[in-house]
Coordinates of C-alpha atoms in Angstrom, one line a residue:
M1 CA 64.0 94.9 -72.7
T2 CA 67.1 94.6 -74.9
D3 CA 70.3 93.0 -73.7
P4 CA 72.1 96.3 -73.4
E5 CA 69.2 97.7 -71.3
V6 CA 69.4 94.7 -69.0
A7 CA 73.2 95.1 -68.6
N8 CA 72.8 98.8 -67.9
T9 CA 70.1 98.1 -65.2
I10 CA 72.4 95.5 -63.5
L11 CA 75.4 97.9 -63.6
T12 CA 73.3 100.7 -62.1
A13 CA 72.0 98.6 -59.3
S14 CA 75.5 97.4 -58.5
A15 CA 76.8 100.9 -58.4
E16 CA 74.0 101.9 -56.0
R17 CA 74.8 98.9 -53.7
R18 CA 78.5 99.9 -53.7
A19 CA 77.6 103.5 -52.8
E20 CA 75.3 102.2 -50.0
R21 CA 78.1 100.0 -48.6
R22 CA 80.6 103.0 -48.6
R23 CA 78.0 105.1 -46.7
F24 CA 77.5 102.3 -44.1
I25 CA 81.3 101.9 -43.6
K26 CA 81.7 105.6 -43.2
L27 CA 78.9 105.8 -40.6
A28 CA 80.2 102.8 -38.8
S29 CA 83.7 104.1 -38.6
G30 CA 82.4 107.4 -37.3
G31 CA 80.4 105.5 -34.6
V32 CA 83.6 103.6 -33.6
A33 CA 85.4 106.9 -33.3
V34 CA 82.7 108.5 -31.3
A35 CA 82.6 105.5 -29.0
G36 CA 86.3 105.7 -28.6
G37 CA 86.1 109.4 -27.9
L38 CA 83.5 108.8 -25.2
T39 CA 85.7 106.1 -23.7
L40 CA 88.6 108.6 -23.6
L41 CA 86.4 111.3 -22.2
A42 CA 85.1 109.0 -19.5
A43 CA 88.7 108.0 -18.7
C44 CA 89.6 111.7 -18.4
G45 CA 86.6 112.5 -16.2
G46 CA 84.6 114.2 -19.0
G47 CA 81.3 113.4 -20.5
D48 CA 78.2 112.5 -18.5
S49 CA 78.7 113.1 -14.8
N50 CA 76.3 110.2 -14.0
P51 CA 77.2 107.4 -16.4
A52 CA 75.2 104.1 -16.1
P53 CA 77.1 101.9 -13.7
S54 CA 78.5 98.6 -15.1
P55 CA 77.1 95.5 -13.5
T56 CA 79.2 94.2 -10.7
P57 CA 79.6 90.4 -10.8
S58 CA 78.7 88.5 -7.7
P59 CA 81.9 87.7 -5.8
T60 CA 82.9 84.0 -5.5
P61 CA 82.5 82.9 -1.9
T62 CA 85.8 82.9 -0.1
P63 CA 86.2 79.8 2.0
S64 CA 87.2 80.1 5.6
A65 CA 88.3 77.5 8.1
S66 CA 84.9 77.6 9.7
S67 CA 83.0 77.2 6.4
I68 CA 85.1 74.3 5.4
A69 CA 84.6 72.7 8.8
A70 CA 80.9 73.2 8.4
E71 CA 80.9 71.3 5.1
V72 CA 82.7 68.4 6.8
D73 CA 80.0 68.4 9.4
V74 CA 77.3 68.1 6.7
L75 CA 79.1 65.3 5.0
N76 CA 79.6 63.4 8.3
F77 CA 75.9 63.8 9.0
A78 CA 75.1 62.4 5.5
L79 CA 77.5 59.5 6.2
Q80 CA 75.5 58.5 9.3
L81 CA 72.3 58.4 7.3
E82 CA 74.1 56.2 4.8
Y83 CA 75.3 53.9 7.7
L84 CA 71.6 53.5 8.7
E85 CA 70.4 52.8 5.2
A86 CA 73.3 50.5 4.3
Q87 CA 72.9 48.4 7.4
F88 CA 69.1 48.0 6.8
Y89 CA 69.4 47.0 3.1
S90 CA 72.5 44.9 3.6
Y91 CA 70.8 42.8 6.3
A92 CA 67.6 42.6 4.3
A93 CA 69.3 41.5 1.1
T94 CA 72.2 39.4 2.3
G95 CA 71.7 38.7 6.0
A96 CA 74.9 40.5 6.9
G97 CA 75.8 44.1 7.7
L98 CA 78.7 46.4 6.8
P99 CA 82.2 45.1 7.1
A100 CA 84.2 46.3 10.1
S101 CA 86.5 48.2 7.7
L102 CA 83.7 50.7 7.0
L103 CA 82.7 51.4 10.6
S104 CA 85.7 53.1 12.3
G105 CA 86.2 56.8 12.7
T106 CA 86.0 59.7 15.2
G107 CA 83.4 59.8 17.9
T108 CA 81.7 56.9 19.7
P109 CA 81.4 53.7 17.7
G110 CA 78.3 51.5 18.1
G111 CA 76.9 48.3 17.0
V112 CA 73.7 47.2 15.1
I113 CA 70.6 46.1 17.0
G114 CA 68.4 43.8 14.9
G115 CA 68.5 43.1 11.2
R116 CA 68.2 39.9 9.3
R117 CA 67.7 38.6 5.8
V118 CA 64.2 38.9 4.2
G119 CA 62.7 35.7 2.8
F120 CA 61.6 37.4 -0.4
T121 CA 58.9 35.7 -2.5
D122 CA 58.9 38.2 -5.3
P123 CA 62.2 37.9 -7.3
I124 CA 61.8 41.5 -8.6
V125 CA 61.7 42.9 -5.0
A126 CA 64.6 40.8 -4.1
A127 CA 66.6 42.1 -7.1
Y128 CA 65.7 45.7 -6.1
A129 CA 66.9 45.0 -2.5
R130 CA 70.2 43.7 -3.7
E131 CA 70.8 46.7 -6.0
I132 CA 69.9 49.3 -3.4
A133 CA 72.0 47.5 -0.8
A134 CA 75.0 47.6 -3.1
D135 CA 74.5 51.3 -3.8
E136 CA 74.2 52.2 -0.1
V137 CA 77.3 50.3 0.8
A138 CA 79.1 52.2 -2.0
H139 CA 77.8 55.5 -0.6
V140 CA 79.3 54.7 2.7
T141 CA 82.6 53.8 1.1
F142 CA 82.5 57.0 -1.1
L143 CA 81.8 59.4 1.7
R144 CA 84.4 57.9 3.9
S145 CA 87.0 58.3 1.1
I146 CA 86.1 62.0 0.7
L147 CA 86.2 62.6 4.5
G148 CA 89.4 60.6 5.1
T149 CA 90.5 60.8 8.7
S150 CA 87.7 63.2 9.4
A151 CA 85.0 60.5 8.9
V152 CA 83.0 59.7 12.0
A153 CA 82.5 56.2 13.3
M154 CA 79.1 54.4 12.8
P155 CA 77.1 55.1 16.0
A156 CA 74.7 52.6 17.6
I157 CA 71.9 51.8 15.1
N158 CA 68.6 50.2 15.9
I159 CA 66.9 48.4 12.9
D160 CA 65.1 45.8 15.0
G161 CA 61.7 44.6 14.2
S162 CA 60.7 43.5 17.7
A163 CA 58.1 45.4 19.8
S164 CA 60.9 47.4 21.4
G165 CA 62.6 48.1 18.0
A166 CA 62.7 51.4 16.2
F167 CA 60.6 50.1 13.2
S168 CA 57.8 49.2 15.6
K169 CA 58.0 52.6 17.3
A170 CA 57.7 54.2 13.9
A171 CA 54.8 52.0 13.0
V172 CA 53.1 53.0 16.3
A173 CA 53.7 56.7 15.4
A174 CA 52.1 56.1 12.0
K175 CA 49.2 54.3 13.7
L176 CA 49.9 51.1 11.7
I177 CA 49.9 49.1 14.8
A178 CA 48.8 49.5 18.4
A179 CA 51.1 50.4 21.2
G180 CA 53.1 47.4 22.3
G181 CA 52.8 45.7 18.9
S182 CA 55.6 44.9 16.5
F183 CA 56.3 45.8 12.9
D184 CA 59.0 43.5 11.4
P185 CA 60.4 44.9 8.1
Y186 CA 62.1 41.6 7.5
L187 CA 58.9 39.5 7.7
N188 CA 58.0 39.6 4.0
D189 CA 58.3 41.6 0.8
E190 CA 55.5 44.1 1.7
N191 CA 56.9 44.9 5.1
F192 CA 60.3 45.4 3.6
L193 CA 59.0 47.8 1.1
L194 CA 57.2 49.9 3.8
G195 CA 60.4 49.9 5.9
A196 CA 62.4 51.1 2.9
F197 CA 59.7 53.8 2.2
L198 CA 60.3 55.1 5.7
F199 CA 63.9 55.9 4.9
E200 CA 64.1 56.8 1.2
D201 CA 62.1 60.0 0.9
V202 CA 63.9 61.3 4.0
G203 CA 67.3 60.7 2.2
V204 CA 66.2 62.6 -0.8
T205 CA 65.0 65.7 1.1
A206 CA 68.1 65.6 3.4
Y207 CA 70.5 65.7 0.4
K208 CA 68.5 68.4 -1.3
G209 CA 68.7 70.5 1.8
A210 CA 72.4 69.8 2.2
S211 CA 73.5 70.3 -1.4
A212 CA 73.0 74.1 -1.3
T213 CA 75.3 74.5 1.6
L214 CA 78.3 72.8 0.1
I215 CA 79.7 75.6 -2.0
Y216 CA 83.3 76.1 -0.9
T217 CA 85.2 72.8 -1.4
A218 CA 85.5 71.8 -5.0
G219 CA 83.6 68.6 -5.8
Y220 CA 81.5 68.5 -2.7
Q221 CA 78.3 69.9 -4.3
E222 CA 78.7 67.7 -7.3
A223 CA 79.2 64.6 -5.1
T224 CA 76.1 65.3 -3.1
A225 CA 74.1 66.0 -6.2
G226 CA 75.1 62.6 -7.4
L227 CA 74.1 61.0 -4.1
L228 CA 70.8 62.9 -4.2
A229 CA 70.1 61.6 -7.7
A230 CA 70.8 58.0 -6.6
E231 CA 68.6 58.3 -3.6
A232 CA 65.8 59.8 -5.7
Y233 CA 66.0 56.8 -8.0
H234 CA 65.7 54.5 -5.0
A235 CA 62.8 56.4 -3.6
G236 CA 61.0 56.4 -6.9
L237 CA 61.6 52.6 -7.2
I238 CA 60.2 51.9 -3.8
R239 CA 57.2 54.2 -4.3
T240 CA 56.4 52.7 -7.7
T241 CA 56.6 49.1 -6.4
L242 CA 54.3 50.0 -3.5
Y243 CA 51.9 51.7 -5.8
Q244 CA 51.8 48.7 -8.2
K245 CA 51.4 46.2 -5.4
G246 CA 48.7 48.4 -3.9
L247 CA 46.5 47.5 -6.9
A248 CA 46.0 44.1 -5.4
T249 CA 46.7 45.0 -1.7
P250 CA 45.2 48.5 -1.1
T251 CA 46.5 48.5 2.5
L252 CA 50.0 49.0 1.1
R253 CA 49.0 52.4 -0.2
T254 CA 47.2 53.5 2.9
S255 CA 50.1 52.2 5.1
A256 CA 52.6 54.2 3.0
D257 CA 50.3 57.3 3.3
A258 CA 50.2 56.8 7.1
I259 CA 54.1 56.7 7.2
S260 CA 54.2 59.8 5.1
D261 CA 51.8 61.6 7.5
A262 CA 53.9 60.5 10.5
R263 CA 57.1 61.9 8.9
D264 CA 55.3 65.1 8.0
T265 CA 54.1 65.5 11.6
L266 CA 57.5 64.6 13.1
D267 CA 59.4 67.3 11.2
G268 CA 56.9 69.8 12.4
V269 CA 56.8 72.5 9.8
Q270 CA 53.3 73.6 9.1
S271 CA 51.9 74.7 5.7
T272 CA 51.1 78.3 4.7
A273 CA 47.6 77.2 4.0
T274 CA 44.8 78.0 6.4
P275 CA 45.5 75.6 9.3
T276 CA 43.0 72.9 10.3
P277 CA 41.8 73.4 13.8
T278 CA 43.6 71.0 16.1
P279 CA 41.2 68.8 18.1
T280 CA 41.6 68.2 21.8
P281 CA 44.4 65.6 22.0
T282 CA 43.6 62.2 23.2
P283 CA 45.8 60.5 25.9
T284 CA 49.0 59.3 24.4
P285 CA 49.1 55.5 24.5
S286 CA 51.9 53.7 26.2
G287 CA 54.7 53.0 23.8
T288 CA 54.2 56.0 21.5
P289 CA 57.5 57.8 20.9
T290 CA 58.1 60.8 23.2
G291 CA 57.2 64.1 21.6
F292 CA 55.0 62.6 18.9
P293 CA 52.0 65.0 18.6
T294 CA 48.4 63.7 18.5
G295 CA 47.0 66.8 16.8
V296 CA 46.2 67.2 13.1
N297 CA 49.1 67.7 10.7
N298 CA 48.7 70.8 8.6
R299 CA 51.4 70.2 6.1
D300 CA 51.6 67.8 3.2
D301 CA 55.0 68.4 1.7
D302 CA 55.8 64.8 2.4
Q303 CA 53.2 63.0 0.4
G304 CA 52.0 59.4 0.3
I305 CA 51.4 57.3 -2.8
S306 CA 47.7 57.1 -3.2
P307 CA 46.4 58.4 -6.5
T308 CA 44.3 61.4 -7.1
T309 CA 42.1 62.7 -10.0
N310 CA 42.9 65.6 -12.2
A311 CA 40.4 68.3 -13.4
A312 CA 39.4 65.9 -16.2
G313 CA 38.5 63.2 -13.7
Q314 CA 41.4 61.1 -14.8
L315 CA 43.4 59.0 -12.3
V316 CA 46.9 60.5 -11.5
S317 CA 49.6 58.6 -9.6
N318 CA 51.7 60.2 -7.0
I319 CA 55.1 58.6 -7.4
V320 CA 56.9 62.0 -7.1
P321 CA 56.1 64.0 -3.9
A322 CA 56.6 67.3 -5.8
D323 CA 55.2 70.8 -5.2
A324 CA 53.2 72.8 -7.7
N325 CA 56.4 73.5 -9.7
G326 CA 57.2 69.8 -9.9
I327 CA 60.1 70.2 -7.4
A328 CA 61.0 68.1 -4.4
F329 CA 61.2 69.8 -1.1
S330 CA 64.1 70.1 1.4
R331 CA 64.6 69.1 5.0
T332 CA 67.0 70.7 7.5
V333 CA 69.4 68.6 9.6
G334 CA 67.2 69.1 12.6
Q335 CA 64.1 68.0 10.7
V336 CA 65.8 64.8 9.5
L337 CA 66.9 64.0 13.0
N338 CA 63.3 64.5 14.2
I339 CA 62.3 61.6 11.9
V340 CA 65.2 59.2 12.6
F341 CA 65.0 60.0 16.4
L342 CA 61.2 59.6 16.2
D343 CA 60.7 62.7 18.2
N344 CA 59.6 66.2 17.2
T345 CA 61.3 67.9 20.1
A346 CA 64.9 69.0 20.4
V347 CA 66.7 65.8 21.6
T348 CA 70.0 64.2 20.9
S349 CA 69.1 60.5 20.6
G350 CA 66.2 58.1 20.0
G351 CA 64.6 55.9 17.5
F352 CA 67.0 54.5 15.0
F353 CA 70.0 56.1 16.7
P354 CA 69.5 55.1 20.4
A355 CA 72.7 56.7 21.6
G356 CA 72.6 59.6 19.2
V357 CA 74.9 60.4 16.2
N358 CA 78.6 61.4 16.0
G359 CA 79.9 64.7 14.8
N360 CA 78.7 68.3 15.5
L361 CA 75.2 68.0 14.0
K362 CA 73.4 66.0 16.5
T363 CA 70.3 67.8 17.9
S364 CA 66.9 67.5 16.3
A365 CA 64.7 70.5 15.8
A366 CA 62.1 71.8 18.2
S367 CA 59.3 71.0 15.7
N368 CA 56.4 70.4 18.1

């Protein structure tokens, strides 16, 4: 092809492209005009008598005095769980509890029964204890700053490891010890880890259940999400340490599994799976917490730490107690109180809170 032919071909193609662009612009302009005409017709009542409805956005919840008060109740309930954890970890790590400046507020104030410094032999566990203790004290300080004058006082707390203490009653419920025996979480590293395991997963599920309800006051939901994340780190740390130490001491894993089963039975919600027949209950031994059932637990939302095997026969750890979607479950206020009261009936005191809790959320669920 000669140079003039090449030039002519290029010019022809360019002309065709210009013509195509003009046709497109003309059609597009017409489309805009038609759309504008339809808009005007719609505004004037003409056109299709049944136009497709425009999506209506979900309205933003309008806070009321009662809804805001309910959020304060939830945060005050969380504060009391933090009082419990902070006192336990502070005594275990340092030998001293919370300062008096962090204990005042509305409601009936109480003291701490039990608690002492753990003579840690593993420096790693000791370092973990000090870190978690500092976090829990910070949680108490943070929640009290948010609540201001609405913050409740710390109620009476039992973290004693004697035979009459709450930890021993929990251990009896988990069948770790016989009735009348004692479980002292301050005795050694391993007992401390089991005592911490009793609390940590409860804190995670409590915050997950609470976070969805804090939707009115700006900042509340983000704050509880942050607290949930911190508690999840703590729980994962305790579960991992128990799992690792369980390689040399398998009873640590089976003991953690028993505590998990006890929590699962105390909060009372059964699974949707086919229930296992409940055998005839045996007589309840003296010293077992009131309301603790002797039947078979049919739910396993709250999971222990013993490993399982997958379809390929490979060992799989169970650090995260997640469902089939890899998501942690939630507990209601009533279910959390079932565990800390060590009672699966509707009561207002017991266990780690011998005189009950302050605020408006104070009754455990009827989970028996």
